[in-house]
Coordinates of C-alpha atoms and ligand atoms in Angstrom, one line a residue:
M71 CA -19.5 21.5 4.0
G72 CA -18.7 22.9 7.5
S73 CA -18.4 19.6 9.1
R74 CA -15.8 18.1 6.8
L75 CA -12.9 16.3 8.5
R76 CA -9.6 18.2 8.4
V77 CA -6.8 16.3 6.7
V78 CA -3.1 17.0 6.2
Q79 CA -1.6 15.2 3.2
W80 CA 1.9 13.9 4.0
T81 CA 3.9 14.1 0.7
T82 CA 2.7 14.2 -2.9
G83 CA 4.3 11.3 -4.7
K84 CA 2.4 8.8 -6.7
T85 CA -0.1 7.7 -4.0
G86 CA -0.1 11.1 -2.4
T87 CA -1.1 12.8 -5.6
A88 CA -3.9 10.3 -6.0
A89 CA -5.0 11.0 -2.4
V90 CA -5.1 14.7 -3.1
R91 CA -7.2 14.2 -6.2
G92 CA -9.4 11.9 -4.2
M93 CA -10.0 14.4 -1.4
V94 CA -10.5 17.7 -3.3
G95 CA -14.2 18.2 -3.6
H96 CA -14.9 15.3 -1.3
P97 CA -18.1 16.0 0.7
A98 CA -16.7 14.6 4.0
L99 CA -13.0 15.6 3.8
E100 CA -11.0 18.9 3.5
I101 CA -7.3 19.2 2.8
V102 CA -6.0 21.9 5.3
G103 CA -2.3 21.3 5.0
C104 CA 0.5 19.3 3.3
Y105 CA 3.9 18.1 4.3
A106 CA 6.6 18.3 1.6
Y107 CA 9.7 16.0 1.9
S108 CA 11.4 17.5 -1.2
P109 CA 12.7 21.1 -0.6
E110 CA 11.6 22.2 -4.0
K111 CA 7.9 21.4 -3.2
V112 CA 7.9 23.7 0.0
G113 CA 5.8 26.8 -0.7
R114 CA 4.0 25.3 -3.7
D115 CA 0.2 24.8 -3.9
V116 CA -0.8 21.3 -3.2
G117 CA -3.3 21.2 -6.0
E118 CA -0.6 22.2 -8.4
L119 CA 1.7 19.5 -7.0
A120 CA -1.1 17.0 -7.7
G121 CA -1.6 18.4 -11.3
I122 CA -5.2 19.8 -10.7
G123 CA -4.6 23.5 -10.3
P124 CA -4.4 25.5 -7.1
I125 CA -6.6 24.7 -4.1
G126 CA -5.2 27.4 -1.8
V127 CA -3.2 25.1 0.5
T128 CA 0.6 25.4 0.5
A129 CA 3.1 22.6 1.2
T130 CA 5.5 23.0 4.0
D131 CA 8.2 21.1 5.8
D132 CA 7.2 22.7 9.2
V133 CA 5.7 19.8 11.2
D134 CA 4.8 22.0 14.2
A135 CA 2.8 24.4 11.8
L136 CA 1.0 21.4 10.4
L137 CA 0.1 20.1 13.8
A138 CA -1.0 23.6 14.9
L139 CA -3.7 23.3 12.2
R140 CA -5.3 20.7 14.5
P141 CA -6.1 18.2 11.7
D142 CA -8.4 15.2 12.4
C143 CA -6.1 13.0 10.3
V144 CA -2.9 12.8 8.3
T145 CA -2.8 10.8 5.1
Y146 CA 0.8 9.5 5.6
L147 CA 1.9 8.5 2.1
A148 CA 5.7 9.0 2.1
Y149 CA 8.1 6.6 0.5
R150 CA 9.5 5.4 3.8
P151 CA 8.3 6.0 7.3
D152 CA 9.9 8.6 9.6
F153 CA 9.1 7.2 13.0
E154 CA 9.9 10.4 14.8
H155 CA 7.4 12.3 12.6
L156 CA 4.8 9.5 13.1
E157 CA 5.3 9.6 16.9
R158 CA 4.9 13.4 17.0
I159 CA 1.7 13.3 14.8
L160 CA 0.1 10.6 16.9
E161 CA 0.9 12.0 20.3
A162 CA -0.5 15.3 19.2
G163 CA -3.8 13.5 18.9
V164 CA -3.9 13.4 15.1
N165 CA -5.0 10.1 13.5
V166 CA -2.9 8.6 10.7
V167 CA -3.9 6.6 7.7
T168 CA -1.1 5.1 5.7
T169 CA -0.4 2.7 2.8
M170 CA 2.7 1.3 4.6
Y171 CA 1.3 -2.0 5.5
M172 CA 4.5 -2.9 7.4
L173 CA 3.0 -0.7 10.1
A174 CA 0.1 -3.1 10.6
G175 CA 1.9 -5.0 13.4
A176 CA 5.6 -5.5 14.1
G177 CA 6.7 -5.2 10.5
Y178 CA 9.4 -2.7 11.5
G179 CA 10.1 -4.5 14.7
E180 CA 8.5 -4.7 18.1
E181 CA 10.3 -1.7 19.4
V182 CA 8.8 0.5 16.7
R183 CA 5.3 -1.0 17.1
D184 CA 5.4 -0.4 20.9
R185 CA 6.7 3.1 20.4
L186 CA 3.9 4.0 18.0
A187 CA 1.2 2.2 20.0
A188 CA 2.4 4.3 23.1
A189 CA 2.2 7.5 21.0
C190 CA -1.4 6.5 20.0
E191 CA -2.3 6.0 23.6
R192 CA -0.8 9.3 24.7
G193 CA -2.5 11.3 22.0
G194 CA -5.8 9.3 21.9
A195 CA -5.1 8.7 18.2
S196 CA -5.3 5.8 15.8
L197 CA -2.8 4.6 13.1
Y198 CA -4.5 2.7 10.3
T199 CA -2.6 0.8 7.6
T200 CA -4.1 -0.3 4.3
G201 CA -3.4 0.1 0.6
V202 CA -4.6 -2.2 -2.2
Y203 CA -2.2 -5.1 -1.9
P204 CA -1.5 -5.6 0.9
G205 CA -4.6 -3.9 2.3
H206 CA -7.9 -3.8 0.6
M207 CA -7.5 -7.1 -1.2
G208 CA -7.1 -8.8 2.2
M209 CA -10.2 -7.1 3.4
T210 CA -12.0 -8.3 0.3
A211 CA -10.9 -11.9 0.9
L212 CA -12.1 -11.8 4.5
A213 CA -15.5 -10.5 3.3
V214 CA -15.8 -13.4 0.8
S215 CA -14.6 -15.9 3.4
A216 CA -17.8 -15.3 5.3
M217 CA -19.7 -17.2 2.6
C218 CA -17.9 -20.5 3.2
S219 CA -18.6 -23.4 5.5
R220 CA -15.1 -24.8 5.1
I221 CA -11.9 -23.1 4.0
D222 CA -8.9 -25.2 2.9
R223 CA -6.8 -22.3 1.5
I224 CA -7.2 -18.6 0.7
S225 CA -4.9 -17.2 -2.0
L226 CA -4.6 -13.7 -3.3
L227 CA -2.8 -12.8 -6.5
E228 CA -1.6 -9.5 -7.9
S229 CA -0.8 -10.0 -11.5
V230 CA 0.4 -6.8 -13.3
E231 CA 2.6 -5.3 -15.9
M232 CA 4.0 -2.4 -13.8
S233 CA 5.4 0.1 -16.3
G234 CA 2.4 2.3 -15.6
Y235 CA 3.7 2.9 -12.0
P236 CA 6.9 4.9 -12.8
N237 CA 8.9 4.3 -9.6
E238 CA 12.4 3.5 -10.6
R239 CA 13.7 3.6 -7.0
M240 CA 11.1 1.2 -5.8
F241 CA 11.8 -1.2 -8.7
R242 CA 15.6 -1.1 -8.2
A243 CA 15.1 -1.7 -4.4
M244 CA 13.3 -4.9 -5.4
S245 CA 16.3 -6.0 -7.5
I246 CA 14.9 -5.1 -10.9
G247 CA 17.9 -4.3 -13.1
L248 CA 20.3 -6.7 -11.3
D249 CA 21.8 -9.8 -12.8
P250 CA 19.6 -12.8 -11.8
A251 CA 22.7 -14.5 -10.4
D252 CA 23.4 -11.5 -8.1
P253 CA 23.4 -13.0 -4.5
A254 CA 21.7 -9.9 -3.2
A255 CA 18.7 -10.2 -5.4
P256 CA 16.6 -12.8 -3.5
G257 CA 17.0 -11.0 -0.2
M258 CA 16.0 -7.7 -1.8
I259 CA 12.8 -9.0 -3.2
E260 CA 12.0 -10.8 0.1
A261 CA 12.7 -7.6 2.2
N262 CA 10.3 -5.6 -0.1
C263 CA 7.6 -8.2 0.3
G264 CA 7.7 -8.0 4.1
S265 CA 4.4 -6.2 4.1
F266 CA 2.7 -9.4 2.8
K267 CA 3.9 -11.2 5.9
E268 CA 2.0 -8.6 7.9
Q269 CA -1.1 -9.1 5.6
I270 CA -1.0 -12.8 6.3
R271 CA -0.7 -12.3 10.0
V272 CA -3.7 -10.0 10.0
M273 CA -5.8 -12.4 7.9
A274 CA -4.7 -15.4 10.1
G275 CA -5.8 -13.4 13.2
A276 CA -9.2 -12.6 11.6
L277 CA -9.7 -16.3 10.6
A278 CA -8.5 -17.5 14.0
V279 CA -5.8 -19.8 12.6
D280 CA -2.4 -20.3 14.3
L281 CA 0.5 -20.2 11.8
D282 CA 3.6 -22.3 12.3
E283 CA 5.7 -20.0 10.0
I284 CA 5.5 -17.7 7.0
R285 CA 7.5 -18.7 4.0
F286 CA 8.7 -16.7 1.0
T287 CA 9.7 -18.0 -2.4
A288 CA 10.2 -16.2 -5.7
E289 CA 11.7 -16.7 -9.2
F290 CA 13.1 -14.0 -11.5
G291 CA 12.2 -13.2 -15.1
V292 CA 14.8 -11.5 -17.3
A293 CA 14.5 -9.0 -20.1
N294 CA 14.7 -10.6 -23.6
D295 CA 16.0 -7.4 -25.1
D296 CA 17.1 -3.9 -24.0
L297 CA 14.0 -2.0 -22.7
D298 CA 13.3 1.7 -22.3
F299 CA 10.3 2.7 -20.2
G300 CA 11.0 6.4 -20.2
F301 CA 11.5 6.5 -16.4
M302 CA 13.8 3.5 -16.4
K303 CA 16.0 1.5 -18.8
L304 CA 16.8 -2.2 -18.5
R305 CA 19.4 -4.2 -20.5
K306 CA 18.9 -7.6 -22.0
G307 CA 19.4 -10.4 -19.4
Q308 CA 18.7 -8.1 -16.4
I309 CA 15.9 -8.9 -13.9
A310 CA 12.6 -7.4 -15.2
G311 CA 10.0 -9.2 -13.2
F312 CA 9.2 -11.8 -10.5
K313 CA 6.7 -14.5 -9.7
G314 CA 6.4 -15.5 -6.1
V315 CA 4.4 -16.3 -3.0
T316 CA 4.4 -15.4 0.7
A317 CA 2.7 -18.4 2.4
G318 CA 1.3 -18.7 5.9
M319 CA 1.8 -22.3 7.0
H320 CA -0.5 -24.3 9.3
R321 CA 0.6 -27.8 10.3
G322 CA 3.0 -27.9 7.4
R323 CA 0.3 -26.8 4.8
S324 CA 0.1 -23.5 3.0
V325 CA -3.3 -22.0 4.1
I326 CA -3.0 -18.3 3.3
E327 CA -1.0 -17.2 0.3
C328 CA -0.2 -13.7 -1.1
R329 CA 1.0 -14.3 -4.6
F330 CA 2.4 -11.9 -7.2
V331 CA 3.4 -11.7 -10.8
W332 CA 5.1 -8.4 -11.4
K333 CA 6.6 -7.6 -14.8
L334 CA 8.2 -4.6 -16.4
G335 CA 7.2 -5.0 -20.0
H336 CA 5.9 -8.1 -21.7
D337 CA 9.2 -9.4 -23.2
L338 CA 10.6 -11.6 -20.4
T339 CA 11.8 -15.1 -19.9
P340 CA 9.9 -16.8 -18.4
N341 CA 7.0 -14.7 -19.8
W342 CA 4.3 -15.4 -17.3
P343 CA 0.8 -14.3 -18.4
V344 CA -0.7 -11.3 -16.5
E345 CA -4.3 -10.8 -15.4
D346 CA -3.9 -7.0 -15.1
G347 CA -5.5 -7.0 -11.7
Y348 CA -6.2 -9.2 -8.7
V349 CA -7.5 -12.8 -8.3
L350 CA -8.8 -14.1 -5.1
E351 CA -9.4 -17.8 -4.7
I352 CA -10.9 -19.7 -1.7
E353 CA -10.5 -23.5 -1.9
G354 CA -13.2 -25.0 0.4
S355 CA -17.0 -25.2 0.4
P356 CA -18.0 -23.5 -1.7
G357 CA -14.8 -22.9 -3.7
V358 CA -14.8 -19.3 -4.8
R359 CA -12.9 -17.3 -7.4
V360 CA -13.1 -13.5 -7.6
Q361 CA -11.3 -11.4 -10.2
L362 CA -10.8 -7.7 -9.9
A363 CA -10.0 -6.5 -13.4
P364 CA -10.1 -3.0 -14.9
L365 CA -13.4 -2.2 -16.7
G366 CA -13.4 -1.9 -20.4
G367 CA -9.8 -2.9 -21.0
A368 CA -8.4 0.1 -19.2
H369 CA -5.2 -0.1 -17.1
F370 CA -5.6 -0.4 -13.3
S371 CA -4.4 2.8 -11.7
G372 CA -2.3 1.4 -8.9
A373 CA -1.9 4.8 -7.3
I374 CA -5.6 5.4 -7.0
A375 CA -6.4 1.9 -5.9
T376 CA -3.6 2.1 -3.2
A377 CA -4.5 5.6 -1.9
M378 CA -8.3 5.5 -1.8
P379 CA -8.7 2.6 0.8
A380 CA -6.8 4.9 3.1
V381 CA -8.7 8.1 2.2
N382 CA -12.1 6.3 2.3
A383 CA -11.3 4.9 5.8
I384 CA -10.6 8.4 7.3
P385 CA -14.1 8.9 9.0
H386 CA -13.9 5.4 10.6
V387 CA -10.3 5.9 11.7
V388 CA -11.1 9.3 13.3
A389 CA -14.0 7.6 15.2
A390 CA -11.9 4.5 16.2
P391 CA -10.5 4.0 19.7
P392 CA -6.8 4.8 20.1
G393 CA -4.2 2.3 18.9
I394 CA -2.7 0.6 15.8
V395 CA -5.6 -0.7 13.7
N396 CA -6.0 -2.6 10.4
H397 CA -9.0 -3.5 8.3
T398 CA -10.2 -6.2 10.8
G399 CA -10.6 -3.5 13.5
L400 CA -12.7 -1.0 11.6
P401 CA -16.3 -0.9 10.3
F402 CA -16.4 -2.0 6.6
V403 CA -14.7 0.7 4.5
T404 CA -16.7 1.6 1.4
G405 CA -16.7 4.3 -1.3
R406 CA -19.1 6.3 0.8
H407 CA -19.9 9.8 -0.7
L408 CA -18.2 9.0 -4.0
L409 CA -21.4 8.6 -6.0
T410 CA -22.3 12.2 -5.3
R411 CA -18.8 13.7 -5.4
D412 CA -17.7 16.1 -8.1
Q413 CA -15.0 14.2 -9.8
V414 CA -11.5 15.8 -9.9
G415 CA -9.2 13.0 -11.0
Ligands
LIG541 N1 -0.1 -1.4 0.2 C1 -0.1 -1.1 -1.1 O1 -1.0 -1.5 -1.8 C2 1.0 -0.2 -1.6 C3 1.1 0.0 -3.0 C4 2.0 0.9 -3.5 C5 2.8 1.6 -2.6 N2 2.7 1.4 -1.3 C6 3.5 2.2 -0.3 O2 2.9 3.5 -0.2 C7 4.0 4.4 0.1 C8 4.0 5.5 -0.9 O3 4.3 5.0 -2.2 P1 4.5 5.9 -3.5 O4 4.7 5.1 -4.6 O5 3.5 7.0 -3.5 O6 5.9 6.6 -3.0 P2 6.8 7.6 -3.8 O7 6.0 8.3 -4.9 O8 8.1 6.9 -4.3 O9 7.2 8.6 -2.7 C9 6.3 9.4 -2.0 C10 6.9 10.6 -1.4 O10 7.8 10.3 -0.3 C11 8.7 11.4 -0.2 N3 10.1 10.8 -0.1 C12 11.0 10.7 -1.1 N4 12.1 10.1 -0.6 C13 11.9 9.8 0.6 C14 12.6 9.2 1.7 N5 13.9 8.7 1.4 N6 12.1 9.1 2.9 C15 10.8 9.5 3.1 N7 10.1 10.1 2.2 C16 10.6 10.2 1.0 C17 8.6 12.3 -1.4 O11 7.8 13.4 -0.9 P3 7.5 14.7 -1.6 O12 6.3 14.5 -2.4 O13 7.3 15.8 -0.6 O14 8.7 15.0 -2.5 C18 7.8 11.4 -2.4 O15 7.0 12.1 -3.3 C19 5.3 3.6 0.1 O16 5.6 3.3 1.4 C20 4.9 2.3 -0.7 O17 5.7 1.2 -0.2 C21 1.7 0.6 -0.8

């Protein structure tokens, strides 16, 4: 256990909690510190914040103290990026894994990308972006694409009923709860789907295809009745879901598509069917369809599936050359060590 990589967990929200549970007892990883954004979490044990009992590591908002621990990696799973923090972490030589896929390229603008890339260079550190979708699903599609002799189109779909991911702020930022005629709604959903544009750019780069443009279209579904999810209420007629696509275009044709059907509840108009998982289709030779669905009728845990591609990549990211990397720049990320791990959560 002496050679485990030292990890600082950055925040303990939904994915952060899943990451903590995924790292406690991990044969290759050790949580040595934790950053708390919320003042009430400062001074509390990280295990307790993750609902698994104390692990002897206390959350703090003291960035210098966390960097003084000389961690190998930070699992940066905050709600929104703090670029000043990221810059400090990277230039201190600490690698970062994150589920903010917008950080894969110039998703936050070229100035931010250049600033973070320079911090990576100064510190000799890597910044790795993943997640489930965008993220690991893109990597899965690229793995499957290697079986084809011709590819006409690759499409990914996330099709879920989302009330199991209690994040009212995230849903409202995506326009859920607004009147469908609200002029702000289309822009809000497109802004929140910006990370899919990064996913498409990464996949296009891996497949060596030049894109003319990336298009976004979406339609809204409204609640048929008043709905109460415990963490959030919606009134009849308000936006309760979307169906849409971000499409990478080549010579006027859509060649890489990130699709989504996201619903809060099952009583919407239109009431699109949900797959409760992910569907990957490659049109070409051979045509391929891959469905990732929860086993035994269980519900997909979005938080675990989002956090673990980041956690499981840590050894590769620590070994990677400095810079901003995505799944096309690392060895294949697997669930290494998990078959032998004592399960915590
Ligand atoms: N690629 C994917 O597949 C995928 C899927 C889902 C989510 N995500 C991304 O993963 C990240 C984490 O998602 P999540 O659902 O775990 O987030 P979350 O639970 O809403 O928030 C995570 C933590 O961020 C901190 N925080 C709260 N408000 C903040 C603010 N205004 N600025 C910065 N930090 C703030 C809090 O830290 P404390 O714990 O210290 O209070 C909170 O617990 C988000 O960027 C999300 O977009 C990616």
